[in-house]
Coordinates of C-alpha atoms and ligand atoms in Angstrom, one line a residue:
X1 CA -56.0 40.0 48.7
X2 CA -54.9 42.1 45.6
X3 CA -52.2 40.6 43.2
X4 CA -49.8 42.9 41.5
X5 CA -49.5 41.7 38.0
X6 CA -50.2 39.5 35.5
X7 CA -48.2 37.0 35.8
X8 CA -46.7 34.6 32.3
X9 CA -44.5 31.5 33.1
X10 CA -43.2 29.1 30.7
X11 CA -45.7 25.4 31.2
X12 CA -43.2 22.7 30.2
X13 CA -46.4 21.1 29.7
X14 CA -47.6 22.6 27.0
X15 CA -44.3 24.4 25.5
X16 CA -45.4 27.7 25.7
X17 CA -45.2 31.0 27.6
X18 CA -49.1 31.3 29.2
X19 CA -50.7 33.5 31.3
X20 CA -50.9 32.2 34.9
X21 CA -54.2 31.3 36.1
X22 CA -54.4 29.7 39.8
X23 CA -57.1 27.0 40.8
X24 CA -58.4 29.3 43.4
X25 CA -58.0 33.3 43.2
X26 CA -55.2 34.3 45.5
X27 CA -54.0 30.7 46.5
X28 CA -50.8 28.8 44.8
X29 CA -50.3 25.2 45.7
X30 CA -46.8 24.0 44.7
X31 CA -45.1 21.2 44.5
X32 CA -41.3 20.8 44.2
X33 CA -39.5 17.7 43.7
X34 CA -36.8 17.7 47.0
X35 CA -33.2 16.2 47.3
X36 CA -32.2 12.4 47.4
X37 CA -30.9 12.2 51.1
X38 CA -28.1 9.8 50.2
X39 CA -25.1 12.2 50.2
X40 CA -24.2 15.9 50.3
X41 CA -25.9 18.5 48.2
X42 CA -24.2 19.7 45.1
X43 CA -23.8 23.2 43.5
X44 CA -26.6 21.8 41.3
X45 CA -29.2 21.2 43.6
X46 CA -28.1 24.2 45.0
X47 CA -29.4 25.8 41.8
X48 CA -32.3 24.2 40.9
X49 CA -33.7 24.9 44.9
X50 CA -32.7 28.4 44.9
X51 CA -34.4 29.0 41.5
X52 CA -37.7 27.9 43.1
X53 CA -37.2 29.7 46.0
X54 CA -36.8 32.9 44.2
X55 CA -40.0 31.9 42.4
X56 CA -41.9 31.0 45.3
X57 CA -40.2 34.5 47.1
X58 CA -42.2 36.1 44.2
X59 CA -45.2 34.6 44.1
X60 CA -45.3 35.8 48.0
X61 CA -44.5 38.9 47.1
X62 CA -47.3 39.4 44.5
X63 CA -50.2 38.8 47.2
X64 CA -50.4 35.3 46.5
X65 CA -50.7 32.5 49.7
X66 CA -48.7 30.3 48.6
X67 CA -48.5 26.4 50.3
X68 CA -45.1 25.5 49.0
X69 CA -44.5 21.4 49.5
X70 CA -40.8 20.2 48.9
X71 CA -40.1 16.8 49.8
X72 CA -37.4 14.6 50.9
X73 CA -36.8 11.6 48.6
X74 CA -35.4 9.1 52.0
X75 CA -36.2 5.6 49.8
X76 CA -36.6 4.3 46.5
X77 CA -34.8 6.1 44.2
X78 CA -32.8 3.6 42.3
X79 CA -29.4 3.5 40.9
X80 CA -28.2 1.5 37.3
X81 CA -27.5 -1.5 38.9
X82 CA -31.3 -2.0 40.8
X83 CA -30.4 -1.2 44.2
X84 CA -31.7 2.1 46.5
X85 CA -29.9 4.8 46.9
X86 CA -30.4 5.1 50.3
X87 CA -29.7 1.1 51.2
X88 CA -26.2 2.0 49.0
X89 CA -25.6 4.6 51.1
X90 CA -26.0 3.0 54.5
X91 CA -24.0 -0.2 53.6
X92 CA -20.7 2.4 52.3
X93 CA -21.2 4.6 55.4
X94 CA -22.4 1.3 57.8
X95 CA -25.2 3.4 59.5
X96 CA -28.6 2.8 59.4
X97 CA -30.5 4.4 56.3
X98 CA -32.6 6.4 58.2
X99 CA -29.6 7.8 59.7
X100 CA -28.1 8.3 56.6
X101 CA -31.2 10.2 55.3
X102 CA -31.2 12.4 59.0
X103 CA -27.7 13.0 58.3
X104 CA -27.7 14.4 54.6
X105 CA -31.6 16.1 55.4
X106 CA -29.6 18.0 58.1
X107 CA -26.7 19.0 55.8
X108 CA -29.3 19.9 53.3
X109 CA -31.0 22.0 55.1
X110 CA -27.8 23.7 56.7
X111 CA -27.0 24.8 52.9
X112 CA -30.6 25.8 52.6
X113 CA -30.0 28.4 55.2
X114 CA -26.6 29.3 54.1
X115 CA -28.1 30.2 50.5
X116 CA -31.3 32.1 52.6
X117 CA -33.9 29.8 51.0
X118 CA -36.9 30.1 52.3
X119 CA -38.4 27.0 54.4
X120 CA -41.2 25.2 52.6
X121 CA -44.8 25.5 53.9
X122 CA -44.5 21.6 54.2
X123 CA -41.5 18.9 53.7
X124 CA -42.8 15.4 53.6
X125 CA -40.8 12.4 53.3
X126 CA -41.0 9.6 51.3
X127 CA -40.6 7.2 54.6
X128 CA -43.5 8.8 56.2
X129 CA -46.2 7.9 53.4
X130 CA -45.8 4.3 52.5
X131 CA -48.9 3.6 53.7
X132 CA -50.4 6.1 51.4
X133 CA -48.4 5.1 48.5
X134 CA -49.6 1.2 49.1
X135 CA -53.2 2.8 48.3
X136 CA -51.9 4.4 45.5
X137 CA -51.0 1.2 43.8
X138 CA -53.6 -0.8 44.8
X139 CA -56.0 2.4 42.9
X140 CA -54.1 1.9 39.9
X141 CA -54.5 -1.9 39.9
X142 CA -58.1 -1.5 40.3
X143 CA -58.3 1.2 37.3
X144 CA -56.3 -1.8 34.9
X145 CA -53.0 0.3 34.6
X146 CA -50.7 -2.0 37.4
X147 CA -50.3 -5.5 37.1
X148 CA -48.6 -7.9 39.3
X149 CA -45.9 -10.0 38.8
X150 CA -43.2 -12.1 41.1
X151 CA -44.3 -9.4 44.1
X152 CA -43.5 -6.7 42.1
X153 CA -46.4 -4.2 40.8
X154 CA -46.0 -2.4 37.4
X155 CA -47.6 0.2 35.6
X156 CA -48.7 -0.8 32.2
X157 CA -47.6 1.7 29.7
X158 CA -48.7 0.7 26.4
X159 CA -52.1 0.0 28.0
X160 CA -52.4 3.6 29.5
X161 CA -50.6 5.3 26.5
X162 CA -53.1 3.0 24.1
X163 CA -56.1 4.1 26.2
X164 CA -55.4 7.9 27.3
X165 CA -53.0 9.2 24.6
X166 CA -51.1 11.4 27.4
X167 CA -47.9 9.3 27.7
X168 CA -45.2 11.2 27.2
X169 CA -47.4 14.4 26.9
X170 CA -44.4 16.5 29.1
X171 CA -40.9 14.8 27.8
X172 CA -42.5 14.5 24.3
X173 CA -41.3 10.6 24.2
X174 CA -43.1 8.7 22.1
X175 CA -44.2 5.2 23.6
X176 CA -42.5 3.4 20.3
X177 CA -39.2 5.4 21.5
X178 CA -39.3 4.5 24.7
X179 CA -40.4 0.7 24.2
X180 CA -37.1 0.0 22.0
X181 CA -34.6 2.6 24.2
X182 CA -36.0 1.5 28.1
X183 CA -34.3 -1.3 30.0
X184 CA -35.4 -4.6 30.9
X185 CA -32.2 -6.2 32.4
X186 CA -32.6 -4.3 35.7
X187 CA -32.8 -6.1 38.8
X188 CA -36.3 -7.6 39.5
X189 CA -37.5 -6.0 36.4
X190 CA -37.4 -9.1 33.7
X191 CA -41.1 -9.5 34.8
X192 CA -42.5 -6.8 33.1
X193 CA -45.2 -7.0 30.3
X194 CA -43.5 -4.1 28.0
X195 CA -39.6 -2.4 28.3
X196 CA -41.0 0.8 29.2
X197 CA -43.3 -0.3 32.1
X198 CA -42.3 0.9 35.2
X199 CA -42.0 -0.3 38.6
X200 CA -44.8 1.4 41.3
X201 CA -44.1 -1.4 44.2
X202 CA -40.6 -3.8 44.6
X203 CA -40.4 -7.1 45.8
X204 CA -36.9 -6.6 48.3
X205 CA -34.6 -8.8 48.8
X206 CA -33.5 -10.4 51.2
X207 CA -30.4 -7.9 52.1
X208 CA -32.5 -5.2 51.2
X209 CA -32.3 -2.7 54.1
X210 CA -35.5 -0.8 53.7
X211 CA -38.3 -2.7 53.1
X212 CA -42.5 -2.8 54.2
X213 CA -45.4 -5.2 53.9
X214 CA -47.6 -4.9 51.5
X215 CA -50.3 -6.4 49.7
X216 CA -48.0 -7.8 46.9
X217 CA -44.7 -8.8 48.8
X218 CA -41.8 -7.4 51.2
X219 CA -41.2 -4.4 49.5
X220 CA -40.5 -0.7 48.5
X221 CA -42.3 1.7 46.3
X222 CA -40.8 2.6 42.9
X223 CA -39.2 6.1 43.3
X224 CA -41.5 8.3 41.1
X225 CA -44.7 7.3 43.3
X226 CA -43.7 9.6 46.5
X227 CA -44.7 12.3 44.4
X228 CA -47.7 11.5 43.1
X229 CA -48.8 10.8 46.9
X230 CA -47.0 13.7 48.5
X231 CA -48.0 16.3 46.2
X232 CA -51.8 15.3 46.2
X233 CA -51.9 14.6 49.9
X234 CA -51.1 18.3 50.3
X235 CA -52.2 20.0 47.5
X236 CA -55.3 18.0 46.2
X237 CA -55.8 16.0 43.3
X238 CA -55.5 18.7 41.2
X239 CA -53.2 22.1 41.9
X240 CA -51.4 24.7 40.0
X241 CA -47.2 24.4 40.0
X242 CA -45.2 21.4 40.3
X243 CA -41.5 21.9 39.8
X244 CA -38.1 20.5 39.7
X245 CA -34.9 19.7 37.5
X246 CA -35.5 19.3 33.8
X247 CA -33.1 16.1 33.7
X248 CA -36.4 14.8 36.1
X249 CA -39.0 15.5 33.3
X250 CA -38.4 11.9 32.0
X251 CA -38.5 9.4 33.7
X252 CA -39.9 10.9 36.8
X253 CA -42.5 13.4 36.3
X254 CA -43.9 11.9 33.3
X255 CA -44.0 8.6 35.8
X256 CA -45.9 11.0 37.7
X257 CA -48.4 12.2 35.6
X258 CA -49.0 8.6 34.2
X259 CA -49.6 7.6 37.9
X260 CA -51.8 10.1 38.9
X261 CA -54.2 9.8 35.9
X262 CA -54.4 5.8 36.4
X263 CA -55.2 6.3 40.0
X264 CA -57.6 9.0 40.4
X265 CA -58.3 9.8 36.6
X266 CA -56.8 13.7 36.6
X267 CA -53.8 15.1 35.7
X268 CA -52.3 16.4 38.9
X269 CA -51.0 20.1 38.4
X270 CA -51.8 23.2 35.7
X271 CA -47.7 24.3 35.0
X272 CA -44.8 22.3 34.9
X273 CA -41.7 24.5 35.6
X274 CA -38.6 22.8 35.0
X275 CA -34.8 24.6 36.0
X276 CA -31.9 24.3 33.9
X277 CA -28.5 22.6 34.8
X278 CA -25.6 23.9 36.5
X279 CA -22.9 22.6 34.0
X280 CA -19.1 22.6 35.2
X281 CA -16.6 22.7 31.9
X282 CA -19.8 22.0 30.1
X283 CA -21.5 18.8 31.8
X284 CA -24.1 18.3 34.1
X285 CA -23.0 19.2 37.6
X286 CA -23.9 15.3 38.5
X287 CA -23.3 13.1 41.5
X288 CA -23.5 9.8 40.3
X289 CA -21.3 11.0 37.6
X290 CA -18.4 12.5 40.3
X291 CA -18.4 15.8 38.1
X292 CA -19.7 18.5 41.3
X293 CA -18.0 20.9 43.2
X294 CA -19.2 21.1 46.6
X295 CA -20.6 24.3 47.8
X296 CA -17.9 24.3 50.4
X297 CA -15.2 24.3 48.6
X298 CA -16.6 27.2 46.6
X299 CA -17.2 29.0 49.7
X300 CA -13.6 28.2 50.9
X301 CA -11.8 28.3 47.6
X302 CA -10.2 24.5 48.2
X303 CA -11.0 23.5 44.5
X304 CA -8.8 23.6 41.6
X305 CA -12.0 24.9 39.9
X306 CA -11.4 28.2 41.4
X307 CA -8.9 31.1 42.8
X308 CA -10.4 31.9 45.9
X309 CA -13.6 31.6 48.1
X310 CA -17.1 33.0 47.8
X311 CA -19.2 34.1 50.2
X312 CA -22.9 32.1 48.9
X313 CA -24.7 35.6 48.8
X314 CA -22.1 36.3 45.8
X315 CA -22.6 32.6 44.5
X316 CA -26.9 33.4 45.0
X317 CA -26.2 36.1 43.3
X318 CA -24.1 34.2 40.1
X319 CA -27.6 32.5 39.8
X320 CA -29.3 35.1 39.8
X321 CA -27.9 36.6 36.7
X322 CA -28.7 33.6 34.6
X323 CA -32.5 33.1 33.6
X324 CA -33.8 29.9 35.8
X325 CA -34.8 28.0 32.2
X326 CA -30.7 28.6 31.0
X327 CA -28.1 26.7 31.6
X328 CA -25.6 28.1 34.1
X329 CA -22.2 27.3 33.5
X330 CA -19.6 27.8 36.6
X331 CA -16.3 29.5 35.9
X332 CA -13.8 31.4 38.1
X333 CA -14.2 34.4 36.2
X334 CA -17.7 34.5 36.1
X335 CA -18.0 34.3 40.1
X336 CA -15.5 37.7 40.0
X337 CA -17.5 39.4 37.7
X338 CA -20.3 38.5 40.3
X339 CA -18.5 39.6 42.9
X340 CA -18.1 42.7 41.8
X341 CA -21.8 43.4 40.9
X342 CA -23.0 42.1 44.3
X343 CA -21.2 44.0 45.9
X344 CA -21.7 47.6 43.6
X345 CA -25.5 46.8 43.9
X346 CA -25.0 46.4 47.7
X347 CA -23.4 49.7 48.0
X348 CA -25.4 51.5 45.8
X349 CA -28.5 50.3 48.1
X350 CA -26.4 52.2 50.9
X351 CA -26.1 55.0 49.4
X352 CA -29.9 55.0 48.3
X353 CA -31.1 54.0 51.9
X354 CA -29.4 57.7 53.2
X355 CA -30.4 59.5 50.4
X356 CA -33.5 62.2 51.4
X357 CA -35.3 64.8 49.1
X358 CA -37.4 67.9 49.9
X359 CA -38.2 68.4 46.4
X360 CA -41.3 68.4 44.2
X361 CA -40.5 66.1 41.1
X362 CA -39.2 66.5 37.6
X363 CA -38.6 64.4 34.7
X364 CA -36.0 62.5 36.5
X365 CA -38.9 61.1 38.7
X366 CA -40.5 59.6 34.4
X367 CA -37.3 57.9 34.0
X368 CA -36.9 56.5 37.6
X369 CA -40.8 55.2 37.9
X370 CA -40.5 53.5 34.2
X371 CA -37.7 51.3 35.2
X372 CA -39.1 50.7 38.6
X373 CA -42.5 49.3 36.7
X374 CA -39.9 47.6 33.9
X375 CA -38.5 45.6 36.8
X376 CA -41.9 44.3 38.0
X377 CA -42.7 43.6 34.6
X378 CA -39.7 41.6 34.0
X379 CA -39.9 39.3 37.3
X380 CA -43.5 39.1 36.0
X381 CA -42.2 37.6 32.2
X382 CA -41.6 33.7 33.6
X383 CA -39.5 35.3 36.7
X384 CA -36.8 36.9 34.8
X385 CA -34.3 37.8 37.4
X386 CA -31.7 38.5 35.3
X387 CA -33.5 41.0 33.4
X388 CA -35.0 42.5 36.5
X389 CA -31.6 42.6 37.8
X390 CA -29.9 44.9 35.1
X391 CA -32.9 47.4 35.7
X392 CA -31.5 47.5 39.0
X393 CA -28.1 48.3 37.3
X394 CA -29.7 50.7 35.2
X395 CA -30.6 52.9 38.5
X396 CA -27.2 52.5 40.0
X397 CA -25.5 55.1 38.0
X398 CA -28.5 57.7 38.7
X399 CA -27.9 56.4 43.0
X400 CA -24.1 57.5 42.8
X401 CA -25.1 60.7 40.6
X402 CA -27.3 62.0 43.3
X403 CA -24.7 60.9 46.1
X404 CA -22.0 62.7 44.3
X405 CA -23.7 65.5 43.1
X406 CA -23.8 65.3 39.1
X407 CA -27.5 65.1 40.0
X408 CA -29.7 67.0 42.4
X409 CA -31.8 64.6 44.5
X410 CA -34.1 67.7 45.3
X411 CA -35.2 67.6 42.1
X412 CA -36.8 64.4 42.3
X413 CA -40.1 64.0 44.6
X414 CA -40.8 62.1 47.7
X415 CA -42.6 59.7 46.6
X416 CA -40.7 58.8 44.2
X417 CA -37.6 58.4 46.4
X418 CA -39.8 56.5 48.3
X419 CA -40.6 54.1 45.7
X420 CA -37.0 53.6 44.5
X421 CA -35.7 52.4 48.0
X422 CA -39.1 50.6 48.1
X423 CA -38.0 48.9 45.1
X424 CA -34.2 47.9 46.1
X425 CA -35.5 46.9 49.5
X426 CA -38.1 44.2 48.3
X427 CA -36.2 42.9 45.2
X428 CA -32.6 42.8 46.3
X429 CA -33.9 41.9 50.2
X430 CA -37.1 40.0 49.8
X431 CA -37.4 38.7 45.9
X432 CA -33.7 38.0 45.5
X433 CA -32.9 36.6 48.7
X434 CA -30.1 38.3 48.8
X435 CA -28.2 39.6 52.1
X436 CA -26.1 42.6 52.4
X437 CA -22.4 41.2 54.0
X438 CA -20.5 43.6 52.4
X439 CA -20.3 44.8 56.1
X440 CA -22.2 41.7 57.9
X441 CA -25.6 43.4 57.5
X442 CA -27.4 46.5 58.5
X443 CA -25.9 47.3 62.1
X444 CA -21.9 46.5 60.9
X445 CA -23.3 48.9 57.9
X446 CA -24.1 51.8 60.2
X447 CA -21.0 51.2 61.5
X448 CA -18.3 50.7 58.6
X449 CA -20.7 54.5 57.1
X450 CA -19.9 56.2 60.4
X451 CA -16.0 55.5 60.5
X452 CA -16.6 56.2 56.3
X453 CA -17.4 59.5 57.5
X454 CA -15.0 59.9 60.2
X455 CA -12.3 59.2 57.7
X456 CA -13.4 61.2 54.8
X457 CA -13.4 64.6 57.4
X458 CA -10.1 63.8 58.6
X459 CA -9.2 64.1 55.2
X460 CA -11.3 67.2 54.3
X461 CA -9.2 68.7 57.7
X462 CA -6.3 67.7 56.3
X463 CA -6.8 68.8 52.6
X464 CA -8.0 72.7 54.3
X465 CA -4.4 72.6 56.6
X466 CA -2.6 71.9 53.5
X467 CA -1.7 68.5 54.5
X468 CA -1.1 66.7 51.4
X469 CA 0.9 63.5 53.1
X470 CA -1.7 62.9 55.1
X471 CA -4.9 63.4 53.2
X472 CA -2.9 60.8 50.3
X473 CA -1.9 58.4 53.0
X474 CA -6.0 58.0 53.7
X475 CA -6.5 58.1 50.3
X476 CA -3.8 54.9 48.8
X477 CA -5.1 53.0 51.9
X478 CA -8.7 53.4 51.0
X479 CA -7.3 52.5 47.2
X480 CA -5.7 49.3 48.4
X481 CA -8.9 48.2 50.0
X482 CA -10.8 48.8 47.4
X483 CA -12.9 51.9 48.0
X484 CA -12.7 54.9 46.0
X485 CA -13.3 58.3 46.8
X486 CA -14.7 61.0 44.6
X487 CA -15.0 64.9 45.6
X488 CA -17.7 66.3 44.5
X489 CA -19.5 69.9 45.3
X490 CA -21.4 68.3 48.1
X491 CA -18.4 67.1 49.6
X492 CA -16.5 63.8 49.4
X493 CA -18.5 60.6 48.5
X494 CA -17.2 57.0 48.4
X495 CA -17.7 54.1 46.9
X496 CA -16.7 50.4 47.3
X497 CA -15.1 48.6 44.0
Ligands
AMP501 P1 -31.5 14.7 43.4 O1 -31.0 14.9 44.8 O2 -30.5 14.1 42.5 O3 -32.8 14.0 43.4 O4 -31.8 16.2 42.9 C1 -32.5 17.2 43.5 C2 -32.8 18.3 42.6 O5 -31.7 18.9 42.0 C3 -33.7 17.8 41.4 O6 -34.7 18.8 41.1 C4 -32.7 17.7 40.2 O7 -33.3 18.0 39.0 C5 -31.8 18.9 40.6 N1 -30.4 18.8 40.0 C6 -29.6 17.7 40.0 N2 -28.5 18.0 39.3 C7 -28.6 19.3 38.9 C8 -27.7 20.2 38.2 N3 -26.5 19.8 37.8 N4 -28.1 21.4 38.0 C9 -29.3 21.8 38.4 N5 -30.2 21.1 39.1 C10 -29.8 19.8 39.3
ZN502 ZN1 -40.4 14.1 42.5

């Protein structure tokens, strides 16, 4: 297996840019924190799982085997008030809760496929591990960081922060910090030793809808142990990315860490990568909060939020033009301006896929091959898409020269040529994600070029007879739909708006 590049990505952990190392040469295990199956996906989720999968669609196309492991969070993730999610859920929608999480897994992964997110290597669910998460506790018991109390199990806080010195090594919280800010009026949760313990196991009660035995009572796990179980089932004690939301660095993944080391003493993964939020009029995009659009009505345009619909390869490609670390901030304007650079890009790889050469190279070919390397190097600088992207955009212009003529494409060499639609295909198509329905893929392409060329010399034939009322009839109508045509030396070349 060769890998292409070095490879730098930003470690939450250690707040700095660093050169990416795996466990095991050629092998990436990574872990990323997967939806609450209570209720339909937001735009923000959206983001955050479309940012991974354009990192984990890189990582692939470096040479790296990748096991990608993305759970489904189906019980224990707790709202203000002490009660699951999922048991809400069920009791407002009077199904069962494993039919709530079926339900909102399928919808999930429904939007998955519409955004062309690649399907993890492995999905686990939090339902299907208890067992393993009952061991968990009991191995952090046994190493003196949970305690028992009133059936509940908690993880001692001050005692592991006292005793390793990592608490709060990813969110940077101090233990003091967190002892006078963290809640102890929860339900079930006057029991604990300290305000900032956490719960690892729940005593349920007796309405509680989802609920196991257990050494310690009737219960549920807390929600941040699925992860610590899930990711180290599958990926080992120890592995190289775990990912997720950066409003999940605290509580959850420093839970995570603090639960990993007090059950098998090691600190479970290399890099934390942590997305940024999709904001809407400047807040966090957040369920609980009511502040989300859903991607349907983006898709449809039945929000006040915006004008019209978008097609989610235009809304995939809005994220993409905003570095995955950023925040990304949703406006009608900004999805236009996206709309027109999908679709130029789109078009400009159409004109690039025809484009053929019999020439021997100049230094057209320098220029061409430097950006081509500048766009690896880019995706290779923490996965800068956006950056990558407007390399892309730097080639466009050249694409449309050689169409039209301004430029000779004989002067540039095969293998170049070759390397620039090499280029186009893999980012745009593999990297990106992206898919080309500016004429509902590759066949409709072929077709919507061949009556492109159809009209074009109907309107050569009419320009030679002298026709001007016809050849400007074909021309408005092309102009009211958007495509423009340009004569050139060559002949006439068009081009979509
Ligand atoms: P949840 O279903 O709430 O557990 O969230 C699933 C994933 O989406 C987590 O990684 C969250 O961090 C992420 N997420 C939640 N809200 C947003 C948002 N507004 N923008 C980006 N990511 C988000
Ligand atoms: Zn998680």
């Amino acid at each position: 297996m060769s890998i292409k590049k070095e490879l730098l990505v930003y470690n939450s952990l250690t707040r700095k840019k660093e050169v990416f190392t795996p466990i095991n040469e050629g092998f990436i295990g990574m872990y990323v924190c997967g939806p609450t199956v209570y209720s339909d996906v937001h735009l923000g989720n959206v983001r955050t799982f479309v940012g991974f999968d354009i990192i984990y669609r890189f990582l692939c196309y470096l040479g790296y085997k990748v096991r990608y492991v993305r759970n489904i969070t189906d019980v224990g993730h707790l709202l203000d008030d002490g009660e699951d999610r999922m048991s809400k859920g069920a009791k407002a929608e009077n199904l069962e809760p494993m039919e709530v999480a079926q339900k909102y897994t399928n919808g999930f992964h429904e939007m998955m496929r519409i955004f062309n997110s690649k399907k993890p290597s492995i999905e686990p669910r939090a339902t299907g591990h208890i067992l393993e998460q009952i061991e968990m506790v009991q191995a952090i018991i046994d190493n003196g960081y949970g305690y028992e109390a009133n059936g509940s199990v908690y993880f001692d806080t001050l005692k592991f922060a006292n005793e390793r010195k990592t608490y709060g090594k990813l969110s940077g919280r101090v233990i003091d910090e967190l002892m006078a800010e963290s809640r102890s009026d929860l339900k079930n949760q006057s029991d604990k030793k300290h305000p900032s313990d956490f719960a690892i196991w729940m005593k349920a009660s007796d309405d509680h809808l989802m609920k196991w035995n257990s050494p310690w009572s009737v219960g549920f796990p807390g929600w941040h142990l699925e992860c610590s179980v899930m990711s180290t089932k599958y990926l080992g004690n120890h592995f190289d990315i775990h990912g997720g939301g950066n409003d999940l660095k605290f509580p959850h993944h420093e839970n995570e860490i603090a639960q990993n080391e007090g059950a098998c003493n090691c600190s479970p993964s290399n890099y934390w990568l942590h997305t940024n939020m999709l904001l809407m009029n400047g807040k966090k995009m957040s369920k609980s909060d009511g502040n989300t659009i859903t991607p349907e009505d983006l898709m449809s345009g039945n929000s006040p939020h915006v004008s019209q619909g978008y097609d989610p390869m235009v809304i995939r490609f809005f994220m993409l033009q905003t570095h995955y670390a950023s925040t990304l901030d949703i406006s009608d304007d900004a999805l236009k301006a996206a709309e027109k650079g999908y679709k130029r890009l789109m078009q400009a790889n159409q004109v690039l896929s025809k484009l053929d050469t019999s020439g021997a190279g100049n230094a057209e070919d320098e220029e061409i091959l430097t950006l081509i390397d500048e766009t690896l190097v880019d995706m290779c600088d923490d996965f800068n898409a956006p950056k990558a992207l407007s390399r892309l955009f730097e080639l466009v212009p050249k694409i449309n020269s050689y169409k039209e003529g301004h430029l000779d494409v004989n002067q540039l060499s095969k293998e170049t040529l070759a390397k620039l639609k090499a280029l186009f295909n893999e980012f745009i198509f593999d990297v990106f994600g992206l898919k080309d329905i500016s004429s509902g893929g590759s066949e409709s392409a072929n077709v919507v070029n061949g009556l492109m060329e159809l009209i074009t010399d109907l309107r050569q034939d009419a320009r030679a007879n002298k026709d001007w009322g016809t050849s400007d009839k074909i021309r408005d109508k092309l102009t009211s739909l958007e495509i423009q045509l340009k004569d050139g030396k060559d002949g006439t070349s068009w081009i979509i708006n």
